[in-house]
Tab-separated table of C-alpha atoms and ligand atoms in Angstrom:
chain	number	residue	atom	x	y	z
K	1	MET	CA	107.531	99.204	120.979
K	2	THR	CA	109.824	96.992	121.036
K	3	ALA	CA	109.584	91.636	119.042
K	4	LYS	CA	111.422	88.550	117.423
K	5	THR	CA	111.582	84.725	116.819
K	6	ALA	CA	113.888	81.778	116.338
K	7	PRO	CA	113.284	79.534	113.330
K	8	VAL	CA	113.562	76.388	115.389
K	9	ARG	CA	110.564	77.284	117.487
K	10	THR	CA	106.913	77.444	116.637
K	11	PRO	CA	106.057	81.035	115.924
K	12	VAL	CA	103.026	82.569	117.599
K	13	ALA	CA	102.444	84.642	114.500
K	14	ASP	CA	100.220	83.941	111.612
K	15	ALA	CA	97.412	82.827	113.726
K	16	ALA	CA	94.674	85.016	115.057
K	17	PRO	CA	95.500	85.870	118.659
K	18	ILE	CA	94.106	83.654	121.384
K	19	HIS	CA	91.647	85.780	123.307
K	20	HIS	CA	91.349	85.434	127.062
K	21	TRP	CA	89.002	88.313	127.553
K	22	ASP	CA	88.062	89.179	131.093
K	23	PRO	CA	85.207	91.724	131.050
K	24	VAL	CA	85.794	92.850	134.663
K	25	ARG	CA	89.473	93.493	134.095
K	26	ALA	CA	88.676	95.168	130.779
K	27	ALA	CA	86.238	97.514	132.543
K	28	ILE	CA	88.776	98.428	135.255
K	29	ASP	CA	91.536	98.921	132.686
K	30	GLY	CA	89.135	100.961	130.572
K	31	TRP	CA	88.387	103.357	133.435
K	32	GLU	CA	92.067	103.681	134.298
K	33	TRP	CA	92.825	104.420	130.668
K	34	LEU	CA	90.045	106.988	130.365
K	35	ALA	CA	91.167	108.796	133.519
K	36	ARG	CA	94.758	108.937	132.286
K	37	LEU	CA	93.638	110.011	128.843
K	38	SER	CA	91.723	112.977	130.181
K	39	GLU	CA	94.568	113.929	132.538
K	40	ILE	CA	97.084	113.937	129.679
K	41	TRP	CA	94.718	115.823	127.401
K	42	TRP	CA	94.135	118.596	129.961
K	43	THR	CA	97.826	118.889	130.809
K	44	ARG	CA	98.863	119.183	127.196
K	45	SER	CA	96.089	121.617	126.340
K	46	ALA	CA	97.488	123.939	129.017
K	47	GLY	CA	100.867	124.154	127.249
K	48	ARG	CA	104.528	123.613	127.982
K	49	ALA	CA	104.565	125.033	131.526
K	50	ALA	CA	101.825	122.609	132.585
K	51	ILE	CA	103.661	119.701	130.922
K	52	ASP	CA	106.886	120.588	132.767
K	53	ALA	CA	104.996	120.907	136.054
K	54	ALA	CA	103.349	117.487	135.521
K	55	SER	CA	106.733	115.965	134.721
K	56	ARG	CA	108.280	117.395	137.923
K	57	SER	CA	105.409	116.193	140.055
K	58	HIS	CA	105.507	112.668	138.531
K	59	PHE	CA	109.281	112.605	138.959
K	60	ASP	CA	109.175	113.600	142.647
K	61	ALA	CA	106.465	111.019	143.346
K	62	LEU	CA	108.437	108.266	141.574
K	63	VAL	CA	111.659	109.097	143.426
K	64	GLU	CA	109.862	109.069	146.757
K	65	PHE	CA	108.220	105.750	145.881
K	66	ALA	CA	111.508	104.163	144.747
K	67	ARG	CA	113.272	105.345	147.894
K	68	ALA	CA	110.589	103.743	150.045
K	69	ARG	CA	110.080	100.502	148.106
K	70	SER	CA	113.181	99.620	146.059
K	71	PRO	CA	116.184	98.354	148.051
K	72	PHE	CA	118.351	98.919	144.951
K	73	TYR	CA	117.619	102.651	144.799
K	74	ARG	CA	117.707	102.985	148.589
K	75	ASP	CA	121.284	101.682	148.484
K	76	ALA	CA	122.243	103.732	145.430
K	77	TRP	CA	120.963	106.942	147.060
K	78	ARG	CA	122.157	106.153	150.595
K	79	GLY	CA	124.529	109.119	150.816
K	80	LEU	CA	121.977	111.643	149.533
K	81	PRO	CA	120.078	114.103	151.758
K	82	ALA	CA	116.630	113.056	153.033
K	83	ARG	CA	114.933	116.121	151.439
K	84	ARG	CA	113.328	116.138	147.989
K	85	LEU	CA	116.105	115.349	145.507
K	86	ARG	CA	116.949	117.217	142.333
K	87	ARG	CA	117.213	115.141	139.180
K	88	ASP	CA	120.905	115.861	138.659
K	89	GLU	CA	121.710	114.690	142.189
K	90	LEU	CA	120.681	111.128	141.372
K	91	PRO	CA	123.313	108.724	140.045
K	92	VAL	CA	122.993	107.215	136.569
K	93	VAL	CA	121.925	103.540	136.446
K	94	THR	CA	122.673	100.897	133.821
K	95	LYS	CA	120.819	97.794	132.686
K	96	ALA	CA	123.677	95.587	133.917
K	97	ALA	CA	123.525	97.076	137.436
K	98	LEU	CA	119.740	96.830	137.623
K	99	MET	CA	119.525	93.297	136.228
K	100	ALA	CA	122.284	92.122	138.622
K	101	ARG	CA	119.983	93.054	141.525
K	102	PHE	CA	116.605	92.414	139.912
K	103	ASP	CA	114.832	91.298	143.114
K	104	ASP	CA	116.033	94.433	144.948
K	105	TRP	CA	115.208	96.695	142.020
K	106	VAL	CA	111.494	95.780	141.794
K	107	THR	CA	109.074	97.290	144.289
K	108	VAL	CA	106.670	94.326	144.459
K	109	PRO	CA	108.209	91.497	146.515
K	110	GLU	CA	106.287	88.730	144.672
K	111	VAL	CA	107.997	89.750	141.428
K	112	THR	CA	111.267	87.836	141.595
K	113	LEU	CA	113.717	87.053	138.818
K	114	ALA	CA	113.220	83.304	139.342
K	115	ARG	CA	109.436	83.613	138.926
K	116	VAL	CA	109.652	85.927	135.933
K	117	GLU	CA	112.170	83.667	134.202
K	118	LEU	CA	109.910	80.670	134.755
K	119	PHE	CA	107.037	82.604	133.183
K	120	LEU	CA	109.183	83.730	130.242
K	121	ALA	CA	110.333	80.170	129.599
K	122	ASP	CA	106.806	79.326	128.387
K	123	ARG	CA	106.304	80.956	125.025
K	124	ARG	CA	102.608	80.124	124.965
K	125	GLN	CA	102.186	82.875	127.559
K	126	ILE	CA	103.362	85.780	125.385
K	127	GLY	CA	101.250	88.801	126.339
K	128	GLU	CA	99.447	86.880	129.117
K	129	ARG	CA	99.397	88.265	132.668
K	130	PHE	CA	102.243	87.313	134.979
K	131	LEU	CA	100.956	86.717	138.551
K	132	ASP	CA	97.587	87.675	137.049
K	133	ARG	CA	98.531	91.390	137.181
K	134	PHE	CA	101.614	92.220	135.180
K	135	VAL	CA	102.683	92.169	131.558
K	136	VAL	CA	106.297	91.074	131.103
K	137	TRP	CA	108.712	91.240	128.198
K	138	LYS	CA	112.411	90.851	127.647
K	139	SER	CA	114.820	92.847	125.583
K	140	SER	CA	117.769	91.654	123.604
K	141	GLY	CA	121.222	92.257	124.947
K	142	SER	CA	122.281	94.869	122.418
K	143	THR	CA	124.338	96.453	125.186
K	144	GLY	CA	125.648	93.076	126.344
K	145	VAL	CA	122.970	92.250	128.933
K	146	PRO	CA	119.410	91.117	128.226
K	147	GLY	CA	116.752	92.959	130.207
K	148	ILE	CA	113.414	91.892	131.680
K	149	PHE	CA	110.694	94.512	132.070
K	150	VAL	CA	107.516	94.216	134.119
K	151	GLN	CA	104.568	96.594	133.674
K	152	ASP	CA	101.481	96.974	135.817
K	153	SER	CA	98.065	98.017	134.536
K	154	SER	CA	98.608	101.638	135.532
K	155	ALA	CA	101.799	101.898	133.441
K	156	LEU	CA	100.122	100.150	130.508
K	157	SER	CA	97.074	102.437	130.713
K	158	THR	CA	99.387	105.445	130.653
K	159	PHE	CA	101.202	104.249	127.541
K	160	ASP	CA	97.945	103.276	125.847
K	161	ALA	CA	96.615	106.768	126.576
K	162	LEU	CA	99.808	108.415	125.281
K	163	THR	CA	99.511	106.454	122.040
K	164	ALA	CA	95.796	107.185	121.735
K	165	LEU	CA	96.396	110.927	121.978
K	166	HIS	CA	98.840	111.137	119.124
K	167	PRO	CA	97.175	112.605	116.068
K	168	ASP	CA	97.333	110.637	112.854
K	169	PRO	CA	99.481	112.740	110.481
K	170	GLU	CA	97.495	111.300	107.576
K	171	GLN	CA	94.127	112.348	109.035
K	172	PRO	CA	94.544	115.414	111.280
K	173	GLY	CA	92.032	115.494	114.100
K	174	THR	CA	91.859	111.687	114.265
K	175	PRO	CA	93.860	109.877	116.937
K	176	TYR	CA	96.296	107.418	115.451
K	177	SER	CA	94.941	104.464	117.404
K	178	TRP	CA	91.350	104.691	116.111
K	179	PRO	CA	90.323	101.672	114.077
K	180	LEU	CA	90.168	102.262	110.358
K	181	PRO	CA	86.863	102.015	108.509
K	182	ILE	CA	88.343	100.157	105.520
K	183	HIS	CA	89.433	96.545	105.042
K	184	GLY	CA	87.473	95.671	108.184
K	185	GLY	CA	90.002	97.771	110.136
K	186	ARG	CA	92.377	94.795	109.968
K	187	ALA	CA	95.742	95.482	111.571
K	188	ALA	CA	98.938	93.536	110.842
K	189	LEU	CA	102.053	93.442	112.986
K	190	VAL	CA	105.150	92.108	111.222
K	191	SER	CA	107.696	91.453	113.914
K	192	ALA	CA	109.817	88.952	115.780
K	193	THR	CA	107.032	86.903	117.257
K	194	GLY	CA	108.497	83.760	118.765
K	195	ASP	CA	109.401	85.024	122.226
K	196	HIS	CA	108.353	87.480	124.922
K	197	PHE	CA	109.518	90.641	123.163
K	198	ALA	CA	107.915	94.000	123.825
K	199	GLY	CA	106.378	94.371	120.367
K	200	ILE	CA	104.534	91.064	120.209
K	201	ALA	CA	103.798	90.897	123.958
K	202	SER	CA	102.104	94.288	123.976
K	203	TRP	CA	100.308	93.429	120.725
K	204	GLN	CA	98.987	90.161	122.173
K	205	ARG	CA	97.921	91.989	125.328
K	206	LEU	CA	96.013	94.526	123.257
K	207	CYS	CA	94.302	91.759	121.274
K	208	GLN	CA	93.352	89.930	124.471
K	209	SER	CA	91.899	93.033	126.128
K	210	SER	CA	90.028	94.157	122.981
K	211	PRO	CA	88.702	91.035	121.229
K	212	TRP	CA	86.731	93.211	118.781
K	213	ILE	CA	89.990	94.380	117.166
K	214	ALA	CA	90.854	92.493	113.974
K	215	ALA	CA	94.583	92.006	114.316
K	216	ARG	CA	97.121	89.427	113.268
K	217	GLY	CA	100.828	88.947	113.874
K	218	PHE	CA	103.238	87.912	111.100
K	219	SER	CA	106.795	86.675	111.622
K	220	ILE	CA	109.847	88.462	110.210
K	221	MET	CA	111.501	85.041	110.081
K	222	ASP	CA	109.276	83.928	107.228
K	223	PRO	CA	110.814	83.949	103.754
K	224	LEU	CA	109.721	87.188	102.072
K	225	PRO	CA	107.578	85.527	99.323
K	226	ARG	CA	105.636	83.605	101.982
K	227	LEU	CA	105.150	86.736	104.110
K	228	VAL	CA	103.993	88.648	101.022
K	229	ALA	CA	101.480	85.901	100.149
K	230	ARG	CA	100.092	85.931	103.673
K	231	LEU	CA	99.735	89.708	103.737
K	232	ASN	CA	98.039	89.576	100.314
K	233	ALA	CA	95.533	87.106	101.727
K	234	TYR	CA	94.909	89.162	104.888
K	235	GLN	CA	94.585	92.614	103.182
K	236	PRO	CA	95.372	94.726	106.257
K	237	ALA	CA	94.203	98.339	106.615
K	238	SER	CA	97.281	99.092	108.696
K	239	VAL	CA	100.729	97.533	108.956
K	240	ALA	CA	103.118	97.966	111.870
K	241	SER	CA	106.747	96.871	111.610
K	242	TYR	CA	110.396	97.875	111.777
K	243	PRO	CA	111.587	100.383	109.167
K	244	THR	CA	113.964	97.827	107.620
K	245	MET	CA	111.060	95.388	107.214
K	246	LEU	CA	108.739	98.110	105.884
K	247	ALA	CA	111.450	99.009	103.346
K	248	LEU	CA	111.577	95.362	102.197
K	249	LEU	CA	107.774	95.324	101.894
K	250	ALA	CA	107.879	98.648	100.010
K	251	ALA	CA	110.209	97.085	97.429
K	252	GLU	CA	107.836	94.109	97.097
K	253	ARG	CA	104.903	96.460	96.534
K	254	LYS	CA	106.820	98.440	93.906
K	255	ALA	CA	107.641	95.168	92.150
K	256	GLY	CA	103.915	94.332	92.102
K	257	ARG	CA	104.202	91.214	94.258
K	258	LEU	CA	102.763	92.735	97.425
K	259	ARG	CA	99.194	93.721	96.608
K	260	ILE	CA	97.904	95.419	99.753
K	261	ASP	CA	96.636	98.994	100.169
K	262	PRO	CA	97.074	99.943	103.804
K	263	VAL	CA	96.105	103.486	104.714
K	264	ARG	CA	98.298	103.566	107.782
K	265	LEU	CA	101.850	102.368	108.337
K	266	TRP	CA	103.485	102.362	111.734
K	267	SER	CA	107.228	102.246	112.156
K	268	GLY	CA	108.900	101.432	115.434
K	269	GLY	CA	111.562	99.352	117.121
K	270	GLU	CA	114.272	100.881	114.975
K	271	CYS	CA	115.002	104.462	114.015
K	272	LEU	CA	113.376	105.547	110.772
K	273	MET	CA	115.893	107.182	108.418
K	274	PRO	CA	114.548	109.916	106.079
K	275	SER	CA	115.607	107.901	102.999
K	276	ALA	CA	113.753	104.802	104.228
K	277	ARG	CA	110.681	106.889	105.059
K	278	ALA	CA	110.612	108.389	101.550
K	279	GLU	CA	111.018	104.932	99.972
K	280	ILE	CA	108.200	103.412	102.066
K	281	GLU	CA	105.793	106.342	101.667
K	282	SER	CA	106.216	106.481	97.909
K	283	ALA	CA	105.668	102.732	97.511
K	284	PHE	CA	102.508	102.630	99.626
K	285	GLY	CA	101.197	106.135	98.926
K	286	CYS	CA	100.534	106.862	102.597
K	287	ARG	CA	102.346	108.439	105.525
K	288	VAL	CA	104.457	106.429	107.947
K	289	VAL	CA	103.702	107.083	111.596
K	290	ASN	CA	106.967	106.884	113.467
K	291	GLU	CA	107.232	106.016	117.138
K	292	TYR	CA	110.364	105.961	119.268
K	293	GLY	CA	110.158	103.485	122.092
K	294	ALA	CA	112.184	100.884	123.917
K	295	SER	CA	111.572	97.840	126.059
K	296	GLU	CA	112.321	100.123	129.002
K	297	CYS	CA	109.589	102.559	128.005
K	298	MET	CA	106.987	101.660	125.415
K	299	SER	CA	106.356	105.088	123.940
K	300	ILE	CA	109.103	107.644	124.413
K	301	ALA	CA	108.255	109.927	121.509
K	302	PHE	CA	105.962	110.113	118.507
K	303	GLY	CA	106.650	111.450	115.020
K	304	CYS	CA	105.037	114.671	113.792
K	305	SER	CA	104.200	116.006	110.334
K	306	GLU	CA	107.502	117.950	110.331
K	307	GLY	CA	109.569	114.785	110.693
K	308	TRP	CA	110.527	115.352	114.363
K	309	LEU	CA	109.820	113.086	117.308
K	310	HIS	CA	107.911	114.695	120.191
K	311	VAL	CA	108.806	113.373	123.628
K	312	ASN	CA	105.911	112.391	125.907
K	313	ALA	CA	107.515	114.786	128.383
K	314	ASP	CA	104.748	114.622	130.976
K	315	TRP	CA	105.440	110.876	131.435
K	316	VAL	CA	108.998	110.402	130.150
K	317	VAL	CA	112.186	112.292	131.006
K	318	LEU	CA	114.978	112.202	128.431
K	319	GLU	CA	118.310	113.815	129.294
K	320	PRO	CA	120.820	113.976	126.434
K	321	VAL	CA	124.301	113.737	127.971
K	322	ASP	CA	127.993	113.469	127.037
K	323	ASP	CA	130.559	110.836	128.055
K	324	ASP	CA	130.671	112.231	131.611
K	325	TYR	CA	126.862	112.248	131.857
K	326	GLN	CA	126.869	116.057	131.643
K	327	PRO	CA	123.995	117.730	129.724
K	328	THR	CA	124.427	118.130	125.956
K	329	PRO	CA	123.107	121.503	124.679
K	330	PRO	CA	120.123	121.588	122.280
K	331	GLY	CA	121.140	121.257	118.642
K	332	GLU	CA	124.106	118.984	119.441
K	333	ALA	CA	124.193	115.185	119.208
K	334	SER	CA	124.481	113.572	122.636
K	335	ARG	CA	126.700	110.564	123.368
K	336	THR	CA	123.864	108.816	125.164
K	337	VAL	CA	120.542	109.662	126.740
K	338	LEU	CA	119.262	109.115	130.284
K	339	LEU	CA	115.731	107.782	130.448
K	340	THR	CA	113.300	108.101	133.328
K	341	ASN	CA	110.030	106.250	132.844
K	342	LEU	CA	107.582	108.146	135.056
K	343	ALA	CA	104.737	105.669	134.551
K	344	ASN	CA	106.209	102.353	135.722
K	345	ARG	CA	106.504	101.870	139.465
K	346	VAL	CA	106.982	98.099	139.508
K	347	GLN	CA	110.516	98.532	138.221
K	348	PRO	CA	111.515	102.177	138.579
K	349	ILE	CA	113.720	103.283	135.679
K	350	ILE	CA	115.363	106.481	136.844
K	351	ARG	CA	118.231	108.169	134.951
K	352	TYR	CA	118.920	104.986	132.992
K	353	ASP	CA	121.648	105.003	130.348
K	354	LEU	CA	119.696	104.057	127.224
K	355	GLY	CA	122.627	104.303	124.802
K	356	ASP	CA	120.969	106.289	121.984
K	357	SER	CA	122.316	109.543	120.661
K	358	VAL	CA	119.680	112.289	120.386
K	359	ILE	CA	119.529	115.892	119.217
K	360	VAL	CA	117.026	118.235	120.890
K	361	LYS	CA	115.396	120.762	118.548
K	362	PRO	CA	116.533	124.157	119.821
K	363	ASP	CA	113.462	126.075	118.585
K	364	PRO	CA	109.716	125.307	118.628
K	365	CYS	CA	108.438	122.827	116.054
K	366	ALA	CA	106.355	124.144	113.155
K	367	CYS	CA	103.727	121.448	113.829
K	368	GLY	CA	102.694	123.415	116.918
K	369	SER	CA	103.162	120.613	119.461
K	370	PRO	CA	104.022	121.899	122.941
K	371	LEU	CA	106.124	118.761	123.547
K	372	PRO	CA	109.922	118.926	123.126
K	373	ALA	CA	111.142	117.679	119.743
K	374	ILE	CA	114.126	115.380	119.165
K	375	GLN	CA	115.891	113.372	116.508
K	376	VAL	CA	117.350	109.993	117.372
K	377	GLU	CA	120.550	108.562	115.996
K	378	GLY	CA	120.554	104.897	116.921
K	379	ARG	CA	122.722	102.100	115.634
K	380	HIS	CA	122.778	101.386	111.944
K	381	ASP	CA	122.327	97.821	110.788
K	382	ASP	CA	122.264	96.901	107.141
K	383	VAL	CA	119.684	94.931	105.179
K	384	VAL	CA	121.613	91.994	103.719
K	385	SER	CA	121.124	91.122	100.018
K	386	MET	CA	122.268	87.618	99.076
K	387	THR	CA	122.281	85.830	95.741
K	388	ALA	CA	120.433	82.498	95.486
K	389	PRO	CA	121.654	79.596	93.276
K	390	ASP	CA	119.226	80.628	90.490
K	391	GLY	CA	120.677	84.158	90.524
K	392	HIS	CA	117.805	85.997	92.164
K	393	VAL	CA	118.500	88.320	95.065
K	394	VAL	CA	117.068	87.590	98.502
K	395	ARG	CA	117.017	90.461	100.994
K	396	LEU	CA	117.128	89.639	104.687
K	397	PRO	CA	116.046	91.949	107.517
K	398	PRO	CA	118.911	92.493	109.997
K	399	LEU	CA	116.637	91.855	112.949
K	400	ALA	CA	115.923	88.307	111.744
K	401	LEU	CA	119.653	87.526	111.620
K	402	THR	CA	120.465	89.009	115.026
K	403	THR	CA	117.504	87.255	116.614
K	404	ILE	CA	118.654	83.871	115.317
K	405	VAL	CA	122.162	84.318	116.702
K	406	GLU	CA	120.990	85.594	120.081
K	407	GLU	CA	118.422	82.859	120.517
K	408	ALA	CA	120.565	79.959	119.327
K	409	ALA	CA	123.903	80.901	120.864
K	410	HIS	CA	122.767	82.949	123.870
K	411	VAL	CA	125.319	85.613	123.040
K	412	HIS	CA	124.642	89.308	123.239
K	413	ARG	CA	127.784	90.848	121.792
K	414	PHE	CA	128.488	89.754	118.236
K	415	GLN	CA	128.597	90.954	114.683
K	416	ILE	CA	127.316	89.415	111.440
K	417	VAL	CA	129.295	90.575	108.426
K	418	GLN	CA	128.355	89.981	104.811
K	419	THR	CA	131.628	89.564	102.958
K	420	ALA	CA	130.312	88.328	99.591
K	421	ALA	CA	126.985	87.809	97.794
K	422	ASP	CA	126.954	84.263	99.190
K	423	ARG	CA	128.954	84.542	102.378
K	424	LEU	CA	128.303	85.649	105.965
K	425	THR	CA	130.866	85.642	108.737
K	426	LEU	CA	130.222	85.809	112.427
K	427	ARG	CA	132.372	87.701	114.912
K	428	LEU	CA	132.071	86.579	118.516
K	429	ASP	CA	133.675	87.859	121.699
K	430	ARG	CA	137.030	86.243	122.233
K	431	HIS	CA	137.549	86.056	125.975
K	432	ASP	CA	136.424	82.454	126.512
K	433	GLU	CA	137.494	80.185	123.639
K	434	ARG	CA	135.417	77.163	124.717
K	435	ARG	CA	132.249	79.222	125.038
K	436	ARG	CA	133.052	80.956	121.780
K	437	GLN	CA	133.312	77.661	119.911
K	438	ALA	CA	130.073	76.339	121.443
K	439	ALA	CA	128.279	79.597	120.568
K	440	TRP	CA	129.667	79.427	117.036
K	441	ARG	CA	128.399	75.887	116.463
K	442	ALA	CA	124.900	76.766	117.725
K	443	ALA	CA	124.710	80.038	115.783
K	444	ALA	CA	126.076	78.542	112.555
K	445	GLY	CA	123.549	75.684	112.646
K	446	ALA	CA	120.621	78.054	113.252
K	447	LEU	CA	121.793	80.504	110.580
K	448	ARG	CA	122.193	77.702	108.009
K	449	ARG	CA	118.686	76.380	108.714
K	450	TYR	CA	117.300	79.895	108.339
K	451	LEU	CA	119.191	80.477	105.074
K	452	VAL	CA	117.876	77.215	103.624
K	453	ARG	CA	114.315	78.380	104.421
K	454	GLN	CA	115.082	81.614	102.560
K	455	SER	CA	116.103	79.601	99.426
K	456	LEU	CA	119.769	80.345	100.140
K	457	PRO	CA	121.320	76.880	100.674
K	458	ASN	CA	124.411	78.116	98.824
K	459	VAL	CA	125.303	80.786	101.379
K	460	ARG	CA	128.359	79.854	103.406
K	461	VAL	CA	128.610	80.878	107.051
K	462	GLY	CA	132.078	81.294	108.554
K	463	LEU	CA	133.635	82.280	111.853
K	464	ASP	CA	135.795	85.393	111.758
K	465	GLU	CA	138.933	85.151	113.863
K	466	ARG	CA	138.354	88.737	114.985
K	467	GLY	CA	135.893	89.763	117.680
K	468	PRO	CA	133.164	92.351	116.997
K	469	VAL	CA	134.511	95.714	115.811
K	470	ALA	CA	132.787	98.966	116.824
K	471	ASP	CA	131.907	101.518	114.156
K	472	ARG	CA	134.829	103.891	113.582
K	473	CYS	CA	132.614	106.994	113.428
K	474	SER	CA	130.039	106.413	116.144
K	475	GLY	CA	132.010	104.088	118.424
K	476	LYS	CA	128.883	101.879	118.547
K	477	LEU	CA	128.656	98.231	117.615
K	478	ARG	CA	126.650	97.518	114.469
K	479	GLU	CA	125.396	93.948	114.673
K	480	VAL	CA	124.783	93.486	110.952
K	481	VAL	CA	127.264	94.971	108.521
K	482	VAL	CA	127.571	94.666	104.757
K	483	ALA	CA	131.314	94.764	104.125
K	484	ARG	CA	131.139	94.798	100.327
K	485	THR	CA	128.868	96.124	97.584
K	486	THR	CA	126.497	93.286	96.851
K	487	THR	CA	123.988	92.589	94.133
K	488	GLY	CA	120.770	94.491	94.625
K	489	GLY	CA	122.345	97.086	96.894
K	490	HIS	CA	121.380	97.546	100.475
K	491	SER	CA	119.443	100.018	102.508
K	492	HIS	CA	120.252	101.320	105.926
K	493	GLY	CA	118.102	101.306	108.964
K	494	SER	CA	119.093	102.458	112.354
K	495	LEU	CA	118.346	99.729	114.785
K	496	ARG	CA	117.368	99.546	118.381
K	497	THR	CA	117.190	95.823	118.787
K	498	GLY	CA	116.294	96.415	122.418
K	499	ALA	CA	112.861	97.539	121.330
K	500	ARG	CA	111.676	94.440	119.535
E	1	ZN	ZN1	106.585	118.694	115.377
């Protein structure tokens, strides 16, 4: 579930989605979805052994397919025996290695990097079909390299079915994805909307394929009072957003400015911390449904009533590993996790270093789910609280700030540090001084324009002489850091910017 926007560009949000509904395609997709839905339902009803068997069979089929159709994997596995391969025999892959050989990685020759980039350059096509068959989105470069991900209808049907089968913790027995009978079932997505990010692209696709759904996208780039006014006017029955954004909306509702009564909240794109969950649930008086996904794999795991995330193990393989890519035992935090997306054959993602730290629950979950349970420890970015000239505090979602810098300066390794109630500094990589200065000028201009729109013309933006500094505890780079105690405090949210 990975979405975002730059302030300089026209956001797609805030308008009802443009529907290009094709009844024939909808019927085919509908059948595919129904078939997958029943397959998943039967597998899961049969328990853990059946889930593991399905996972093994999907894995073997994917490996065989990748070996036959992907020159990248054929090369990577050249020295391996011709027999059926065990999972641990396959080398780990990284986004950088895959993106460097994009045309060899994909298994459909018409899907080339040049064509996909041309498609992505047109922001009017967010969520539209690429080559009339595929849905495409890009991820941010939180690990230093941006990624481009292509899904075919079979992969999308699988992820739609996985989502549809997750029970709503608020209404047991009802699938989460069923439309709600109140407020006209109106659904709101508050996300980064101005580019082809996974969140907004998959949302637009859903709206286009199901024109009867009342859904609207809202931009996280909007000043909070404006966003609040728009949500008040729309009165959604459900709201989907990042936990840091939901926490900001929760504070607005507590203060009486946000006057909406959704009965369902969906949190994704970032990791939901227990403190943020409690804050959001108490403000809105309803449960938050938590989903763990990434641009590389839309729905990896889904939250249960016990606060754990259950991995869609029949269609997703997650291997928690240490620094040497050796398995981490259950109950211990891994250094990273290897992802295999068993549903997507256009771009096989097999033992891919995703970068998140996870803990596998060593014993069965009290919720009764047969799926393995995990907790995810992603990166932690701070919500920034700044003081406006009239003294009031303006809180900014970290994802808005990182999106602006990435989009304006085309940099993917940086850090935004709040050093005072009216001061932000930017840390950029130092190896090329000319590029660094050009990136600084572009980022500073975009940040200043954004701050003015947030009623913060007084906030100064400076360039830090240091490059980005990784977190001392986790060794990971936090992109947005509050370096001092500021007015209004700040809340934490663990962020996977890759999943916008
Ligand atoms: Zn559970």
